[in-house]
Short mmCIF file of C-alpha atoms in Angstrom, two decimals:
data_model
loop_
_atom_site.label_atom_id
_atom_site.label_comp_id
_atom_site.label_asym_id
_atom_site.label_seq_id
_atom_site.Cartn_x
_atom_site.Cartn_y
_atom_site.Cartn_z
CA UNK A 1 -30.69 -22.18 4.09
CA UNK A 2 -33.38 -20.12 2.94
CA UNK A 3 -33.99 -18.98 -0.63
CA UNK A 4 -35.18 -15.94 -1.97
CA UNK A 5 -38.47 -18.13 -2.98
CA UNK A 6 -38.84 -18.65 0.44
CA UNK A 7 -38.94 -15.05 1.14
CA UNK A 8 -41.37 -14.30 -1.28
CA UNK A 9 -43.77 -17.16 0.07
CA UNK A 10 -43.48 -15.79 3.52
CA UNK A 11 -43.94 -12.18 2.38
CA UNK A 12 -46.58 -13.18 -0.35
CA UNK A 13 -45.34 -11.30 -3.08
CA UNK A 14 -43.23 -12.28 -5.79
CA UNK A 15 -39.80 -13.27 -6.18
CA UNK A 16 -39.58 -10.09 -8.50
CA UNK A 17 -40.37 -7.70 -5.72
CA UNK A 18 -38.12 -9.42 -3.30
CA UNK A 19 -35.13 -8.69 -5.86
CA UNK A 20 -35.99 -4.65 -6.12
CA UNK A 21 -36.47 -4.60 -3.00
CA UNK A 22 -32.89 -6.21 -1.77
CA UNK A 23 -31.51 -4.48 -4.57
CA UNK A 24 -33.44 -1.43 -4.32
CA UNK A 25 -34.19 -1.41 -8.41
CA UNK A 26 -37.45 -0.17 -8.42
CA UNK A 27 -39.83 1.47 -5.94
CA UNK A 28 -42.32 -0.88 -3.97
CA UNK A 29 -44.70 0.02 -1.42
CA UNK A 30 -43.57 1.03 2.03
CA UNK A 31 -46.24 -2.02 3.07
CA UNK A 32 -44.78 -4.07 0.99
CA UNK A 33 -41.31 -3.67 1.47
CA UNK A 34 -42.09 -4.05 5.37
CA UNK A 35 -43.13 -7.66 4.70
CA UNK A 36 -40.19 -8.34 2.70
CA UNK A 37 -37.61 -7.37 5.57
CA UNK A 38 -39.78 -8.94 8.06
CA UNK A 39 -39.49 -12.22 6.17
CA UNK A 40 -35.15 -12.34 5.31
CA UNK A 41 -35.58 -11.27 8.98
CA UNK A 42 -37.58 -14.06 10.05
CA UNK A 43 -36.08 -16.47 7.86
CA UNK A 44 -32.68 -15.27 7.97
CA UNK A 45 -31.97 -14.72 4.59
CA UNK A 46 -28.85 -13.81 3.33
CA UNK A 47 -28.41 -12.82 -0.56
CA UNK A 48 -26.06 -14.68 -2.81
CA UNK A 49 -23.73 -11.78 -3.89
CA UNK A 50 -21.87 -14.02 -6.46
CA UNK A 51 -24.65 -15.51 -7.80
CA UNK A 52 -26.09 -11.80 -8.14
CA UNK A 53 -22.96 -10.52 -9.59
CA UNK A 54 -23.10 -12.82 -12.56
CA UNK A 55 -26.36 -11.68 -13.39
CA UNK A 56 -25.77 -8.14 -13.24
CA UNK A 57 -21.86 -7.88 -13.92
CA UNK A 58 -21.92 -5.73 -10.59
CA UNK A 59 -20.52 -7.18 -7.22
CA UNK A 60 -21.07 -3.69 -5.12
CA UNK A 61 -17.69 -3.77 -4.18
CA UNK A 62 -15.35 -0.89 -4.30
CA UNK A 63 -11.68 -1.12 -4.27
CA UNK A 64 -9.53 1.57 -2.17
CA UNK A 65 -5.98 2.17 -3.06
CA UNK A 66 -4.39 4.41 -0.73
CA UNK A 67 -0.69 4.86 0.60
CA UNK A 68 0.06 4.81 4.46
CA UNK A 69 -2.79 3.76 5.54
CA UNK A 70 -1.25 3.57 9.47
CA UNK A 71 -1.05 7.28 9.13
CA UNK A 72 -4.30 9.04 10.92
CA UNK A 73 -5.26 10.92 8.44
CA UNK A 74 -5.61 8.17 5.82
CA UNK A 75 -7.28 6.18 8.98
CA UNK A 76 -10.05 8.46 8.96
CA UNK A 77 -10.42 8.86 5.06
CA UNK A 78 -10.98 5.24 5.06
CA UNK A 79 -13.79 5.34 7.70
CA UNK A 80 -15.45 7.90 5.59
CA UNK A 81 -15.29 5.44 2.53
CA UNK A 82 -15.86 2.51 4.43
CA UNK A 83 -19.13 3.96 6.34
CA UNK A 84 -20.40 5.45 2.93
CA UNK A 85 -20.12 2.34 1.51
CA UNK A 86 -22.06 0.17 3.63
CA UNK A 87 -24.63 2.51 3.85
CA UNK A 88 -25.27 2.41 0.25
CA UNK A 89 -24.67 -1.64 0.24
CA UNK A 90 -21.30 -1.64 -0.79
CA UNK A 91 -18.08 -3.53 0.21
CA UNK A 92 -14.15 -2.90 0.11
CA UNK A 93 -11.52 -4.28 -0.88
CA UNK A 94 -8.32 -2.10 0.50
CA UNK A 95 -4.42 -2.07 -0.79
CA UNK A 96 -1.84 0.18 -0.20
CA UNK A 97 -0.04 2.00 -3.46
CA UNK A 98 3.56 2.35 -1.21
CA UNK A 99 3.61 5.34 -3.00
CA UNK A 100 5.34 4.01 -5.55
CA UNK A 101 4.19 3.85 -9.20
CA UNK A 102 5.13 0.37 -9.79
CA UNK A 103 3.19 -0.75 -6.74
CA UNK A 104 0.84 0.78 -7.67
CA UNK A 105 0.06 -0.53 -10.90
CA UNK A 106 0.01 -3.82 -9.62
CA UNK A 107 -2.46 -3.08 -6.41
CA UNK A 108 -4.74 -1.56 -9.07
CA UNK A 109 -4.64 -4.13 -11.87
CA UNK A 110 -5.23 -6.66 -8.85
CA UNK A 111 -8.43 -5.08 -7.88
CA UNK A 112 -9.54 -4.49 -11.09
CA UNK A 113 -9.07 -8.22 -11.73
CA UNK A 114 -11.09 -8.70 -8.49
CA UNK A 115 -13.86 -7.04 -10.30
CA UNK A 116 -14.63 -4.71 -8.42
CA UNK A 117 -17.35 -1.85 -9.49
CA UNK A 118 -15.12 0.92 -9.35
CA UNK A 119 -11.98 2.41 -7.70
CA UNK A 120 -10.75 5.12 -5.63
CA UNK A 121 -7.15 6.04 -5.55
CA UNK A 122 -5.03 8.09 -4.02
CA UNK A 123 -2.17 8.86 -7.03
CA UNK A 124 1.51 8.52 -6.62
CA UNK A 125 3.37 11.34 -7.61
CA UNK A 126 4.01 9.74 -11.48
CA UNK A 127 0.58 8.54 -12.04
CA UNK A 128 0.61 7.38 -15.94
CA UNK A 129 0.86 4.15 -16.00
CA UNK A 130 -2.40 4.59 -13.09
CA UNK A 131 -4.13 6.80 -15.29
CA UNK A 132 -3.59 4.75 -18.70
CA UNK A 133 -4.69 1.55 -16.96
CA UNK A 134 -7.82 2.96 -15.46
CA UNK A 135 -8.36 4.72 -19.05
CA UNK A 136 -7.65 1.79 -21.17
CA UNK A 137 -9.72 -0.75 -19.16
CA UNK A 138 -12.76 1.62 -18.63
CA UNK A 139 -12.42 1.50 -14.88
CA UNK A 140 -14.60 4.23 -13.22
CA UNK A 141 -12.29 5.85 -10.60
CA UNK A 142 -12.14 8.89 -8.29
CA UNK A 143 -9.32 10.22 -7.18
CA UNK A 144 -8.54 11.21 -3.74
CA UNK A 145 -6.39 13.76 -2.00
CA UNK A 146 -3.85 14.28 -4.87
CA UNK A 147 -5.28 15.57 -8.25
CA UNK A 148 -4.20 14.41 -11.60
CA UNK A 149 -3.83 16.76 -14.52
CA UNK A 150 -6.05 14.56 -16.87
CA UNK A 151 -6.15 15.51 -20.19
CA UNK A 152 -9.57 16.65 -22.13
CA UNK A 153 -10.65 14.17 -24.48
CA UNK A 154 -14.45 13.86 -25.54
CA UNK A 155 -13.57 10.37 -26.59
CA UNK A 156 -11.43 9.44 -23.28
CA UNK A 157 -12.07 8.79 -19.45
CA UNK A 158 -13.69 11.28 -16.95
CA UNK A 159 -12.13 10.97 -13.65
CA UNK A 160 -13.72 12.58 -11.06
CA UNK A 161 -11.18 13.91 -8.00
CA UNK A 162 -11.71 15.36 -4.33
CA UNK A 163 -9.21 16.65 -2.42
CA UNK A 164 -8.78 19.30 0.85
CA UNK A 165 -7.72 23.11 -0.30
CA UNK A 166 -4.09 23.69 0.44
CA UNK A 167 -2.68 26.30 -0.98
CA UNK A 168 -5.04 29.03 0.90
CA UNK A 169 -4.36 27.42 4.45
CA UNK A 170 -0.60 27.19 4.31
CA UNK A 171 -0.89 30.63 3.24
CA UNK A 172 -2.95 31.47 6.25
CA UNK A 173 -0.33 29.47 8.31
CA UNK A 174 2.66 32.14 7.33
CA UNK A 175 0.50 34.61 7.50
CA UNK A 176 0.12 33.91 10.62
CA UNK A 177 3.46 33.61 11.47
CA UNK A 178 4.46 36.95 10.07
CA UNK A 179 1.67 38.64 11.69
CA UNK A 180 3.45 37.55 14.97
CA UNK A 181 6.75 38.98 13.84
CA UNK A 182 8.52 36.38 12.51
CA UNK A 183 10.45 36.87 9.23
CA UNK A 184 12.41 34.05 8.67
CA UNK A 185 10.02 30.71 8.35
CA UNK A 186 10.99 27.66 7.15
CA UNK A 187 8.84 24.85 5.32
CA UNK A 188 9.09 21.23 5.76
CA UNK A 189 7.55 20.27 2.21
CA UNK A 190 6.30 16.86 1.43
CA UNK A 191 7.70 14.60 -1.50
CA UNK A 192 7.87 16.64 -4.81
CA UNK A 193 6.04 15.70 -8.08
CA UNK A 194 2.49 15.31 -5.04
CA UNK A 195 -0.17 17.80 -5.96
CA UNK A 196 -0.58 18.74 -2.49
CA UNK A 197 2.83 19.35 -2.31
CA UNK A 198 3.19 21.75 -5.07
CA UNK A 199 -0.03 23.62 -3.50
CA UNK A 200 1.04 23.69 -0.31
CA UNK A 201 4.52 25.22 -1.79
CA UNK A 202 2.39 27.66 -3.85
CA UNK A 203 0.80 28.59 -0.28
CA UNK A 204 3.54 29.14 1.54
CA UNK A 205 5.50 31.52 -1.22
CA UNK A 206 1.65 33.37 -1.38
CA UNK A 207 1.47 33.61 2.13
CA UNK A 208 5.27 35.18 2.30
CA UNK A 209 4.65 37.39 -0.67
CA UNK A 210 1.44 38.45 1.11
CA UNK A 211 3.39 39.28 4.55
CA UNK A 212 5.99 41.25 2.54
CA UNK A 213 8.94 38.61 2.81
CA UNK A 214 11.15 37.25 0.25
CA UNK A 215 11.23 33.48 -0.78
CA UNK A 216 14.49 32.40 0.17
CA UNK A 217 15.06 28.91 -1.78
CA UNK A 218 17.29 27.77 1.63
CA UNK A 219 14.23 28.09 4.00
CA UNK A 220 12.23 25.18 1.93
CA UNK A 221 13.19 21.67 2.44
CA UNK A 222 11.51 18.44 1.39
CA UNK A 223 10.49 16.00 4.01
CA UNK A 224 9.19 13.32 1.70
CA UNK A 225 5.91 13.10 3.15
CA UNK A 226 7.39 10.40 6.24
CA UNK A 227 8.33 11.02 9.48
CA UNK A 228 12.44 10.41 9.15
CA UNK A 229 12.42 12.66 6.21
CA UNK A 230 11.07 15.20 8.20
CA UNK A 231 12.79 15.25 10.96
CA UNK A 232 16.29 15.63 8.32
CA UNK A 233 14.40 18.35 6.67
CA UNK A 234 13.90 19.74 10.21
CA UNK A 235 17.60 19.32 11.10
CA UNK A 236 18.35 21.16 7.67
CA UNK A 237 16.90 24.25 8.34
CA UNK A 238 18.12 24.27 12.31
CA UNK A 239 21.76 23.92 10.48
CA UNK A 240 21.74 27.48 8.36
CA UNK A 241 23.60 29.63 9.50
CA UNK A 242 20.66 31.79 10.02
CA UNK A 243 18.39 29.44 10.81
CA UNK A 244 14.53 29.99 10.66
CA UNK A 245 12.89 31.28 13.82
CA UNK A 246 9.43 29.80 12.99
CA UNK A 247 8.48 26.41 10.68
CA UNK A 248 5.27 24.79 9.06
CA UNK A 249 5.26 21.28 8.62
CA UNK A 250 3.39 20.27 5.70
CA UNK A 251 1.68 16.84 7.05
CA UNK A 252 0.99 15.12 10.50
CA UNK A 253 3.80 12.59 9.94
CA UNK A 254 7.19 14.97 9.04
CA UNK A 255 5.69 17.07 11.63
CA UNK A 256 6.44 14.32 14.09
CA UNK A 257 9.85 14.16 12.59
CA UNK A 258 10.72 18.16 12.86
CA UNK A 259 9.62 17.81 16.70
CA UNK A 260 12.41 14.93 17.25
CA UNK A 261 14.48 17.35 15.07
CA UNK A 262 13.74 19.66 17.25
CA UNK A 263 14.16 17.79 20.74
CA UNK A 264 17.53 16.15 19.64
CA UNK A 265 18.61 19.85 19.54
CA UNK A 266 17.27 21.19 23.15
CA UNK A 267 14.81 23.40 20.53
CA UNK A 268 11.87 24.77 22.42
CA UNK A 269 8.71 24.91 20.87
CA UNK A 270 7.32 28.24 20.86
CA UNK A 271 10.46 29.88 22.97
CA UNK A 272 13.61 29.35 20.40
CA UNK A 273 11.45 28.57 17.41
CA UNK A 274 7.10 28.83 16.60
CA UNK A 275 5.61 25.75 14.78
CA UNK A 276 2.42 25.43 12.48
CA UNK A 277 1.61 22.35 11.17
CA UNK A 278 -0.86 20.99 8.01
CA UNK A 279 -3.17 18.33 9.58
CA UNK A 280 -4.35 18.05 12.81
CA UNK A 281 -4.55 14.29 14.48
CA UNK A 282 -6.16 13.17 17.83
CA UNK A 283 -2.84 13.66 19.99
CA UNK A 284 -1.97 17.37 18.90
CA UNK A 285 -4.12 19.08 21.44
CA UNK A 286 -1.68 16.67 24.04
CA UNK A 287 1.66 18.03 22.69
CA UNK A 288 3.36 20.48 25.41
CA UNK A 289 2.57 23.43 23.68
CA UNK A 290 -0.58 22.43 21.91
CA UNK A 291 0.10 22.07 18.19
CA UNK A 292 -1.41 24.67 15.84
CA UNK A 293 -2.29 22.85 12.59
CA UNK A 294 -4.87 22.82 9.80
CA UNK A 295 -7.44 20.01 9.99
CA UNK A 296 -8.22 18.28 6.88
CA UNK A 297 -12.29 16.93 6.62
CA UNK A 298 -10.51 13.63 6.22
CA UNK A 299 -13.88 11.51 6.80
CA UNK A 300 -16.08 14.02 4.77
CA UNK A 301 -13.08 13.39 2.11
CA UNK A 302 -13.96 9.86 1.81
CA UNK A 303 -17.32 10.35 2.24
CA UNK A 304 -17.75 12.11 -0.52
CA UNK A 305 -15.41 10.16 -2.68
CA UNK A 306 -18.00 7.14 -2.36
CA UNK A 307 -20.82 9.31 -3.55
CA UNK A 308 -19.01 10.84 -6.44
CA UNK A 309 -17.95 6.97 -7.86
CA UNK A 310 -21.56 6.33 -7.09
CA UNK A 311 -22.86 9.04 -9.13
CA UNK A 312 -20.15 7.93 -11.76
CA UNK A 313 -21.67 4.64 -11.83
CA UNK A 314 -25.13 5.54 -12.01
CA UNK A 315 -24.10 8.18 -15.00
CA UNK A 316 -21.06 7.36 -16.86
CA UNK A 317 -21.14 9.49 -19.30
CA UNK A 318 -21.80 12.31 -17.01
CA UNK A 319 -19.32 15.59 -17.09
CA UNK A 320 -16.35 15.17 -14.59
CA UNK A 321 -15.73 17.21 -11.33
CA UNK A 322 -13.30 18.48 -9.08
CA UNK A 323 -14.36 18.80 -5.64
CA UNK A 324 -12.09 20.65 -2.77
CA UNK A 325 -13.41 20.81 1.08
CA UNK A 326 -12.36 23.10 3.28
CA UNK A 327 -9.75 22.85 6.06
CA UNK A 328 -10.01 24.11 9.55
CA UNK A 329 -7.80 26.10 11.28
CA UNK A 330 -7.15 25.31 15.07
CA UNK A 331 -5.28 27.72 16.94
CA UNK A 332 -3.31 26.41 19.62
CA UNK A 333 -0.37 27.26 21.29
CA UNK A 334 2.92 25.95 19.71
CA UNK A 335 2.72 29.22 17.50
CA UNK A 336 3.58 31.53 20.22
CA UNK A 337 0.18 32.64 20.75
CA UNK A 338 -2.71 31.92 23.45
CA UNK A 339 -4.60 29.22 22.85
CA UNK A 340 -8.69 30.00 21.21
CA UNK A 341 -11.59 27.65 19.99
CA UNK A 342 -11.29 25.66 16.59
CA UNK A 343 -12.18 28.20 13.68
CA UNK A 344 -12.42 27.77 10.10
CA UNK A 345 -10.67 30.05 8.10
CA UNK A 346 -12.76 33.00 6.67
CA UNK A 347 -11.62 32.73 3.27
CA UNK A 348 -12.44 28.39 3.02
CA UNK A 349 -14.91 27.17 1.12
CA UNK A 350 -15.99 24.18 -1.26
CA UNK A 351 -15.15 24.80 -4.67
CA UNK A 352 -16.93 22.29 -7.33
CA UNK A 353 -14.55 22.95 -10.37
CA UNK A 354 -16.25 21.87 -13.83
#
């Protein structure tokens, strides 16, 4: 097996210049590094991460924590982190939280015991015991999707977070809705104590207040976040006595659930009752009508969580930051309307909040 004296023999440069150039630790000439790749090519090198690791207390490895990871849009969040990541050299090591506090604890003490050079997590909706174990241990983390209320401390752990707007698109959903006619619309909300949940709540009442409707505590239902909690949330709000003639789902999964909600009852989808949804997937353009949703920038999500624990790394010390993307909005047809091209809404943006 070759050694990284080998390469350097090969190469004719030092065993010093191999190492920044593998580990990309200090600038060499574009010449030079040439002939270094050329030789591990040659030679077939392949670097001893452990041994590296116990030199530099680094083993460019990033753990991922996130809940439901089966569910498409966590899917394509982890591409995002998982292509970052190898393009800057790192590996992952994946668990999934459940959800649950407890769980996740455990996932994150076990890949913070795995070493690994920093974390990202998607909270549960209690996240203490996650934040006090990250704080206490020094772990750098980012988290993703949900935000955490961290408190200021000078003295304490910076978190930095990421995260898709919400409130502003399920606002633009019911105002969409209302601007169609409809003034009774129902909301399948996902499990309480989530940030997104509580934003995408916040949303909806805007949007209604917006539209000139009251908030009518009957018309909201939680869906837990999961498909068989939505589709009870779904057959909730079909059960009122005045039942909503238009719903938004809040994610991809209780929408699923509302539409078997929805079918169990002989429901049509826009005729008896118009349907907007928060997150698109693959399959909602295939959906007889076409699903109107809001697309999340699920890869660019990850994506961008890998370079903000990168930047945490390189700069711990470093003020922390808040980072929402903006959503899409893609007009189909289960809404009642005609179908039109994919369109972000005019009032998205990126925030960057200090």
């Amino acid at each position: 097996m070759a050694t990284m004296a080998d390469v350097a023999r090969s190469a004719g440069v030092s065993v010093a210049t191999v190492s920044h150039v593998l580990n990309d630790t200090r600038p060499v000439l574009p010449r030079t590094r040439q002939a270094v790749l050329d030789a591990v090519e040659e030679l077939g090198y392949t670097p001893n991460t452990l041994a590296r690791s116990l030199v530099t207390s680094r083993t460019r490895s990033i753990g991922l924590a996130v809940s439901a990871i089966s569910n498409p849009y966590f899917t394509e969040i982890l591409q995002g982190v998982e292509a970052a990541a190898l393009e800057h050299g790192y590996g992952l090591l994946i668990a999934d939280p459940h959800d649950d506090p407890g769980h996740e604890h455990k996932v994150v003490r076990l890949l913070h015991e795995r070493r690994v050079d920093g974390m990202i997590v998607a909270p549960s909706a209690d996240p203490r015991d996650l934040v006090a174990y990250l704080g206490r241990h020094r772990v750098p983390a980012v988290f993703l999707d949900r935000v955490v209320d961290v408190p200021k401390d000078d003295g304490g752990p910076r978190f930095d977070q990421v995260c898709a707007e919400s409130a502003e698109p399920t606002a633009l959903l019911v105002s969409h809705l209302a601007g169609l006619g409809h003034r009774r619309i129902g909301l399948v909300a996902g499990r309480p104590g989530l940030s997104t949940t509580r934003e995408r709540i916040t949303g909806y009442r805007h949007g209604l207040a917006a539209a000139g409707l009251p908030y009518d505590e009957r018309l909201l239902v939680h869906g837990d976040s999961e498909a068989g909690g939505g589709e009870r949330a779904a057959a909730a709000l079909l059960s009122l006595a005045v039942p909503p003639t238009a719903l938004v789902t809040a994610n991809n999964a209780m929408t699923i659930g509302a539409l078997r909600a929805l079918r169990d009852r002989n429901v049509s989808v826009p005729g008896d009752l118009a349907l907007c949804c928060f997150d698109d997937f693959t399959w909602a353009d295939l959906f007889s009508p076409g699903l109107t949703t809001v697309a999340q920038p699920s890869r660019e999500l990850g994506d961008r969580a890998v370079r903000l624990l990168l930047e945490r790394l390189a700069a711990p010390d470093r003020p922390e930051r808040t980072v929402r993307l903006p959503c899409a909005f893609v007009h189909r047809t289960s809404c009642g309307c005609p179908e039109q091209p994919r369109q972000a809404p005019a009032q998205a943006f990126e925030r960057t909040l200090p």
